[in-house]
Short mmCIF file of C-alpha atoms and ligand atoms in Angstrom, two decimals:
data_model
loop_
_atom_site.label_atom_id
_atom_site.label_comp_id
_atom_site.label_asym_id
_atom_site.label_seq_id
_atom_site.Cartn_x
_atom_site.Cartn_y
_atom_site.Cartn_z
CA MET A 1 -51.05 -30.69 -57.64
CA SER A 2 -48.93 -30.60 -54.59
CA ASP A 3 -45.61 -32.89 -54.54
CA LEU A 4 -47.31 -34.94 -51.87
CA SER A 5 -49.72 -36.43 -54.41
CA ILE A 6 -46.85 -37.87 -56.55
CA GLN A 7 -45.60 -39.87 -53.37
CA CYS A 8 -48.93 -40.87 -52.05
CA LYS A 9 -49.25 -44.63 -51.06
CA ILE A 10 -53.13 -44.66 -51.53
CA PRO A 11 -53.40 -43.13 -54.97
CA ASP A 12 -57.34 -43.63 -55.01
CA LEU A 13 -57.76 -40.89 -52.20
CA ASN A 14 -58.14 -37.34 -52.84
CA CYS A 15 -54.23 -36.41 -52.19
CA TYR A 16 -54.54 -32.93 -52.77
CA ASN A 17 -56.40 -31.17 -49.90
CA ALA A 18 -56.65 -27.27 -50.66
CA ASN A 19 -57.52 -26.59 -47.12
CA MET A 20 -54.70 -28.45 -45.61
CA THR A 21 -52.43 -24.97 -45.07
CA LYS A 22 -49.76 -27.16 -43.51
CA VAL A 23 -48.09 -30.78 -43.66
CA TYR A 24 -48.20 -32.51 -40.34
CA ASP A 25 -46.35 -35.75 -39.48
CA LEU A 26 -47.15 -36.45 -36.09
CA HIS A 27 -45.29 -40.09 -35.54
CA CYS A 28 -41.63 -40.80 -36.59
CA HIS A 29 -38.62 -42.34 -35.27
CA SER A 30 -34.68 -41.59 -34.84
CA THR A 31 -31.49 -43.40 -33.35
CA ALA A 32 -32.90 -42.70 -29.91
CA SER A 33 -34.98 -46.02 -30.44
CA ASP A 34 -35.30 -47.81 -33.74
CA GLY A 35 -34.82 -45.28 -36.47
CA VAL A 36 -31.62 -44.94 -38.44
CA LEU A 37 -31.27 -41.08 -38.67
CA SER A 38 -30.36 -39.00 -35.80
CA PRO A 39 -32.87 -36.41 -34.24
CA GLU A 40 -31.32 -33.85 -36.07
CA GLU A 41 -31.03 -35.67 -39.54
CA VAL A 42 -34.64 -36.67 -39.16
CA VAL A 43 -35.78 -32.70 -38.67
CA MET A 44 -33.67 -31.98 -41.69
CA ARG A 45 -35.36 -34.67 -43.84
CA ALA A 46 -38.78 -33.35 -42.73
CA VAL A 47 -37.86 -30.11 -43.88
CA THR A 48 -36.74 -31.17 -47.33
CA ASN A 49 -39.75 -33.32 -47.86
CA GLY A 50 -42.04 -30.13 -47.09
CA VAL A 51 -43.24 -31.14 -43.70
CA ASN A 52 -44.23 -27.85 -41.58
CA VAL A 53 -45.20 -29.57 -38.43
CA LEU A 54 -43.15 -32.62 -36.68
CA ALA A 55 -43.35 -34.69 -33.76
CA LEU A 56 -40.68 -37.04 -33.09
CA THR A 57 -42.14 -40.18 -31.23
CA ASP A 58 -39.40 -42.47 -30.31
CA HIS A 59 -40.22 -45.81 -28.73
CA ASP A 60 -40.53 -45.41 -24.83
CA ASP A 61 -37.83 -42.70 -24.80
CA THR A 62 -37.41 -39.18 -24.79
CA SER A 63 -33.64 -38.54 -25.21
CA GLY A 64 -33.74 -37.57 -28.87
CA LEU A 65 -36.18 -34.32 -28.04
CA ALA A 66 -33.81 -31.79 -27.13
CA ALA A 67 -31.58 -32.19 -30.16
CA ALA A 68 -34.39 -32.27 -32.32
CA LYS A 69 -36.09 -29.35 -30.83
CA ALA A 70 -32.50 -27.26 -31.03
CA LYS A 71 -32.07 -28.30 -35.01
CA ALA A 72 -35.61 -27.44 -35.72
CA SER A 73 -35.33 -23.97 -34.01
CA LEU A 74 -32.81 -23.16 -36.73
CA THR A 75 -35.69 -23.71 -39.51
CA GLU A 76 -39.31 -22.75 -40.20
CA LEU A 77 -40.46 -26.43 -38.90
CA GLU A 78 -42.80 -26.49 -35.94
CA PHE A 79 -41.45 -29.26 -33.73
CA ILE A 80 -43.51 -31.22 -31.20
CA ASN A 81 -42.26 -33.23 -28.45
CA GLY A 82 -43.79 -36.77 -28.73
CA ILE A 83 -43.35 -40.51 -27.60
CA GLU A 84 -44.58 -43.76 -28.64
CA LEU A 85 -45.40 -45.74 -25.46
CA SER A 86 -45.39 -49.78 -25.40
CA VAL A 87 -48.62 -50.87 -23.91
CA SER A 88 -49.90 -54.40 -22.80
CA TRP A 89 -53.47 -54.40 -23.31
CA SER A 90 -55.73 -57.55 -23.04
CA HIS A 91 -52.70 -59.85 -24.01
CA GLN A 92 -51.80 -57.64 -27.11
CA THR A 93 -49.05 -54.92 -27.60
CA ILE A 94 -50.61 -51.67 -28.31
CA HIS A 95 -48.74 -48.48 -29.10
CA ILE A 96 -49.88 -45.03 -27.70
CA VAL A 97 -48.70 -41.76 -28.94
CA GLY A 98 -48.19 -38.84 -26.79
CA LEU A 99 -48.03 -35.34 -28.42
CA HIS A 100 -46.85 -32.11 -26.63
CA ILE A 101 -45.57 -34.07 -23.70
CA ASN A 102 -43.35 -32.29 -21.24
CA PRO A 103 -40.41 -34.90 -21.13
CA GLU A 104 -39.27 -33.65 -17.76
CA THR A 105 -42.33 -35.00 -15.97
CA GLU A 106 -41.32 -37.46 -13.05
CA SER A 107 -44.02 -39.99 -13.29
CA LEU A 108 -43.18 -40.30 -17.24
CA GLN A 109 -39.60 -40.62 -16.81
CA SER A 110 -39.85 -43.29 -13.89
CA GLY A 111 -42.42 -45.14 -16.23
CA LEU A 112 -40.00 -45.09 -19.11
CA GLU A 113 -37.22 -46.61 -16.82
CA THR A 114 -39.33 -49.65 -15.91
CA LEU A 115 -39.89 -50.11 -19.61
CA CYS A 116 -36.17 -49.77 -20.26
CA GLN A 117 -35.43 -52.44 -17.72
CA PHE A 118 -37.97 -54.75 -19.39
CA ARG A 119 -36.41 -54.07 -22.55
CA ASN A 120 -33.03 -54.87 -21.20
CA TRP A 121 -34.38 -58.10 -19.56
CA ARG A 122 -36.08 -59.06 -22.87
CA ALA A 123 -33.11 -58.21 -25.31
CA GLU A 124 -30.84 -60.70 -23.24
CA GLU A 125 -33.81 -63.28 -23.32
CA ILE A 126 -34.37 -63.00 -27.10
CA ALA A 127 -30.43 -63.61 -27.67
CA LYS A 128 -30.75 -66.70 -25.48
CA ARG A 129 -33.68 -68.16 -27.45
CA LEU A 130 -31.90 -67.40 -30.51
CA GLU A 131 -28.79 -69.08 -29.48
CA LYS A 132 -30.72 -72.03 -28.92
CA LYS A 133 -31.57 -72.03 -32.66
CA GLY A 134 -27.90 -71.78 -33.26
CA ILE A 135 -27.69 -68.11 -33.78
CA THR A 136 -25.00 -66.80 -31.74
CA GLY A 137 -23.78 -63.12 -30.63
CA ALA A 138 -27.31 -61.65 -31.05
CA PHE A 139 -27.16 -59.76 -28.10
CA GLU A 140 -23.90 -57.96 -29.29
CA GLY A 141 -25.05 -57.95 -32.82
CA ALA A 142 -28.22 -56.24 -32.28
CA SER A 143 -26.63 -53.64 -29.88
CA GLN A 144 -24.27 -52.73 -32.61
CA PHE A 145 -27.03 -51.46 -34.63
CA ALA A 146 -28.35 -49.42 -31.43
CA SER A 147 -27.04 -45.89 -30.75
CA GLY A 148 -29.46 -44.87 -28.46
CA PRO A 149 -30.74 -46.42 -24.98
CA ILE A 150 -33.41 -48.50 -26.76
CA LEU A 151 -32.83 -52.05 -27.67
CA SER A 152 -35.79 -53.11 -29.89
CA ARG A 153 -36.76 -56.21 -31.97
CA THR A 154 -35.80 -53.87 -34.97
CA HIS A 155 -32.26 -53.90 -34.03
CA PHE A 156 -32.15 -57.66 -33.74
CA ALA A 157 -34.04 -57.85 -37.25
CA ARG A 158 -31.20 -55.50 -38.85
CA PHE A 159 -28.64 -58.12 -37.02
CA LEU A 160 -30.24 -61.30 -38.41
CA LEU A 161 -30.46 -59.38 -41.92
CA GLN A 162 -26.81 -58.47 -41.92
CA GLN A 163 -26.12 -62.11 -41.07
CA GLY A 164 -28.17 -63.60 -44.02
CA TYR A 165 -31.12 -65.03 -42.22
CA ALA A 166 -33.68 -63.31 -44.23
CA LYS A 167 -34.02 -61.35 -47.35
CA ASP A 168 -35.77 -58.36 -45.84
CA MET A 169 -37.35 -56.84 -42.92
CA ARG A 170 -40.63 -58.46 -43.29
CA GLN A 171 -39.30 -61.81 -43.62
CA VAL A 172 -36.89 -61.66 -40.57
CA PHE A 173 -39.94 -60.69 -38.26
CA LYS A 174 -42.00 -63.53 -39.89
CA ARG A 175 -39.41 -65.94 -39.23
CA TYR A 176 -37.70 -65.07 -36.11
CA LEU A 177 -39.30 -62.24 -34.07
CA VAL A 178 -43.28 -62.59 -34.08
CA SER A 179 -45.40 -64.68 -31.70
CA GLY A 180 -44.80 -68.40 -32.16
CA LYS A 181 -41.30 -67.81 -33.48
CA PRO A 182 -37.70 -68.54 -31.82
CA GLY A 183 -36.69 -65.03 -31.12
CA TYR A 184 -40.32 -63.84 -29.62
CA VAL A 185 -40.42 -62.89 -26.04
CA PRO A 186 -44.10 -61.68 -24.96
CA GLY A 187 -44.32 -58.08 -23.91
CA LYS A 188 -44.75 -56.95 -20.40
CA TRP A 189 -45.39 -53.32 -21.14
CA ALA A 190 -47.10 -50.33 -19.42
CA THR A 191 -50.85 -50.84 -18.56
CA LEU A 192 -53.13 -48.53 -20.69
CA GLU A 193 -53.91 -46.74 -17.45
CA ASP A 194 -50.43 -46.08 -16.71
CA ALA A 195 -49.58 -44.74 -20.28
CA LEU A 196 -52.54 -42.35 -20.17
CA GLN A 197 -51.43 -41.00 -16.67
CA TRP A 198 -47.86 -40.60 -17.85
CA ILE A 199 -49.17 -38.71 -20.99
CA ASN A 200 -51.69 -36.66 -19.05
CA ASP A 201 -49.27 -35.78 -16.18
CA ALA A 202 -46.99 -34.69 -18.90
CA ASN A 203 -49.91 -32.01 -20.07
CA GLY A 204 -49.67 -34.31 -23.43
CA MET A 205 -52.33 -35.43 -25.73
CA ALA A 206 -52.86 -39.45 -26.22
CA ILE A 207 -53.32 -40.88 -29.61
CA ILE A 208 -53.72 -44.54 -30.46
CA ALA A 209 -51.03 -45.45 -33.03
CA HIS A 210 -51.75 -47.31 -36.25
CA PRO A 211 -54.91 -48.96 -35.08
CA ALA A 212 -55.61 -50.98 -38.14
CA ARG A 213 -52.55 -52.84 -37.20
CA TYR A 214 -53.55 -55.02 -34.25
CA ARG A 215 -55.95 -56.60 -36.35
CA LEU A 216 -58.60 -56.55 -33.61
CA SER A 217 -62.14 -58.07 -33.88
CA ALA A 218 -64.93 -55.25 -33.93
CA THR A 219 -65.84 -56.29 -30.47
CA ARG A 220 -62.10 -55.86 -29.11
CA MET A 221 -61.68 -52.64 -30.99
CA ARG A 222 -64.83 -51.09 -29.52
CA GLN A 223 -63.60 -51.97 -26.22
CA LEU A 224 -60.19 -50.65 -26.86
CA LEU A 225 -61.72 -47.21 -28.07
CA ALA A 226 -64.21 -47.04 -25.19
CA GLU A 227 -61.40 -47.77 -22.52
CA PHE A 228 -59.11 -45.41 -24.14
CA LYS A 229 -61.73 -42.42 -24.27
CA GLU A 230 -62.61 -43.23 -20.48
CA LEU A 231 -58.96 -42.65 -19.64
CA GLY A 232 -58.67 -39.31 -21.48
CA GLY A 233 -57.39 -40.51 -25.04
CA VAL A 234 -58.22 -37.70 -27.63
CA ALA A 235 -57.43 -39.25 -31.08
CA ILE A 236 -56.53 -42.15 -33.10
CA GLU A 237 -54.24 -42.23 -36.05
CA VAL A 238 -56.55 -42.66 -39.15
CA VAL A 239 -53.51 -41.88 -41.41
CA SER A 240 -50.64 -44.00 -40.94
CA GLY A 241 -47.72 -44.89 -43.28
CA SER A 242 -48.57 -48.63 -42.40
CA HIS A 243 -52.18 -48.31 -42.91
CA SER A 244 -53.68 -49.20 -46.31
CA LYS A 245 -56.29 -47.35 -48.18
CA ASP A 246 -59.17 -49.54 -46.53
CA ASP A 247 -57.66 -49.31 -43.21
CA VAL A 248 -57.72 -45.52 -43.61
CA HIS A 249 -61.42 -45.58 -44.54
CA ASN A 250 -62.29 -48.00 -41.54
CA MET A 251 -60.24 -45.92 -38.99
CA ALA A 252 -62.08 -42.91 -40.46
CA GLU A 253 -65.20 -44.35 -39.65
CA MET A 254 -64.09 -45.28 -36.34
CA ALA A 255 -62.93 -42.04 -35.22
CA ASN A 256 -66.08 -40.57 -35.90
CA ARG A 257 -68.38 -43.01 -34.18
CA PHE A 258 -66.39 -42.90 -31.17
CA GLU A 259 -65.90 -39.11 -31.51
CA PHE A 260 -62.09 -39.16 -31.68
CA ALA A 261 -59.88 -36.58 -33.55
CA ALA A 262 -58.10 -38.03 -36.19
CA SER A 263 -54.08 -37.84 -36.28
CA VAL A 264 -51.70 -38.69 -39.02
CA GLY A 265 -48.12 -39.90 -39.18
CA SER A 266 -45.51 -41.80 -41.35
CA ASP A 267 -44.07 -43.92 -38.79
CA PHE A 268 -40.84 -43.13 -40.55
CA HIS A 269 -37.79 -45.35 -39.33
CA SER A 270 -35.29 -45.31 -42.22
CA PRO A 271 -34.93 -43.92 -45.72
CA ASP A 272 -35.06 -47.62 -46.88
CA ASN A 273 -38.52 -46.73 -46.46
CA GLN A 274 -40.49 -49.58 -44.78
CA TYR A 275 -43.55 -47.82 -44.44
CA THR A 276 -43.41 -44.40 -46.19
CA ASP A 277 -41.16 -41.35 -45.89
CA LEU A 278 -41.77 -38.43 -43.68
CA GLY A 279 -44.70 -36.16 -44.83
CA ARG A 280 -45.48 -38.71 -47.72
CA PHE A 281 -49.12 -39.72 -47.05
CA CYS A 282 -52.77 -39.12 -48.14
CA PRO A 283 -54.67 -36.25 -46.06
CA ILE A 284 -57.08 -37.23 -43.28
CA PRO A 285 -60.46 -37.68 -44.94
CA SER A 286 -62.72 -34.52 -44.88
CA LYS A 287 -65.15 -35.94 -42.45
CA CYS A 288 -62.69 -36.38 -39.59
CA THR A 289 -61.68 -33.58 -37.21
CA PRO A 290 -57.79 -33.34 -37.43
CA ILE A 291 -56.25 -33.23 -34.04
CA TRP A 292 -54.73 -29.92 -34.52
CA GLN A 293 -58.12 -28.50 -34.74
CA LEU A 294 -59.05 -29.39 -31.06
CA ASP A 295 -59.27 -26.59 -28.84
CA ARG A 296 -56.50 -28.13 -26.62
CA TRP A 297 -54.34 -28.31 -29.34
CA LYS A 298 -54.68 -25.00 -30.18
CA GLU A 299 -54.09 -23.75 -26.45
CA ILE A 300 -50.83 -25.78 -26.17
CA VAL A 301 -49.45 -24.23 -29.27
CA SER A 302 -50.46 -20.54 -28.44
CA SER A 303 -49.08 -20.92 -24.79
CA SER A 304 -45.86 -22.48 -26.07
CA GLN A 305 -45.44 -19.31 -28.50
CA VAL A 306 -45.85 -17.09 -25.59
CA SER A 307 -43.08 -18.76 -23.68
CA ASP A 308 -40.63 -19.49 -26.52
P1 AMP B 401 -40.36 -53.61 -30.13
O1 AMP B 401 -41.01 -52.53 -29.50
O2 AMP B 401 -38.83 -53.66 -29.62
O3 AMP B 401 -41.12 -54.94 -29.90
O4 AMP B 401 -40.06 -53.49 -31.35
C1 AMP B 401 -41.22 -53.15 -32.36
C2 AMP B 401 -40.80 -52.71 -33.64
O5 AMP B 401 -40.39 -53.55 -34.57
C3 AMP B 401 -41.95 -51.75 -34.17
O6 AMP B 401 -41.75 -50.44 -33.86
C4 AMP B 401 -41.56 -51.93 -35.77
O7 AMP B 401 -40.69 -50.95 -36.00
C5 AMP B 401 -40.85 -53.20 -35.86
N1 AMP B 401 -41.72 -54.07 -36.43
C6 AMP B 401 -42.66 -54.82 -35.43
N2 AMP B 401 -43.36 -55.71 -36.62
C7 AMP B 401 -42.44 -55.59 -37.76
C8 AMP B 401 -42.68 -56.38 -39.15
N3 AMP B 401 -43.49 -57.09 -39.37
N4 AMP B 401 -41.72 -55.61 -40.18
C9 AMP B 401 -40.83 -55.00 -39.86
N5 AMP B 401 -40.75 -54.14 -38.86
C10 AMP B 401 -41.60 -54.58 -37.69
MN1 MN B 402 -40.36 -49.11 -34.60
MN1 MN B 403 -45.59 -48.46 -33.50
MN1 MN B 404 -43.60 -45.72 -34.68
#
């Protein structure tokens, strides 16, 4: 039995996959967005946890990639440049992961600049709304928890938690930061079309992050998957640190029905372990095609080995 099986959050699934030669974790965060470890620390924790292939996928930002890649080059870890883009789709926020992106792509960077401007405006707006409820200093307070360029709801959550407004992250979001609550400001993120364009321009592969988290009806899920496919999306996250056992089964079904490859990621943010730790999850169900078995993935990996 591999060590993975001990930590697995979904005990009923077959956690030991003899065919899985490498451990992939293709979704996680550093201090470049709302994670608490630096990009270098994320890499070292992944190595310690037995991850072989890691993608750093910070929210709407690529500034952590160079440091993570440099650190990984000193280890056996295979590092992949990634991002998690915020998208507004049909009155809902959806996250799209881009893997193997070239971060220097102009359209991607100018898109990120627009998202960053919205984030800055939103952060001030969140603070104003909280102030109306008697919570002062939220902008400065949240900023103190952010060491990168991204100011996220997670930073507001950490500030509110520090001030004693809730007992844990789950409760702080539920009370203050989700739709209908005092600190909620609706997102005006990228369109799905733009996000796919930027990822495709950056020679990356697009994946729908944690699809079960959006709680879409079957009709809307079909609509999203059809649009995503039409725009060039290649995979959905079947295994995510934030998916339950049922979610994994349902998303495996969806991936096969819509002919998507399956991706896998912890969505690690901090050792406090909101979802799961780096590399600690079950393998992709055997009926799915892992994203790393796609020809495009193999081509990208072999061409990067030639140019390294
Ligand atoms: P933002 O992109 O700034 O709106 O922040 C979204 C981030 O907040 C997500 O990436 C999660 O890390 C975090 N988040 C969202 N909902 C919750 C929740 N219910 N509990 C804890 N963290 C959450
Ligand atoms: Mn996050
Ligand atoms: Mn996400
Ligand atoms: Mn994430």
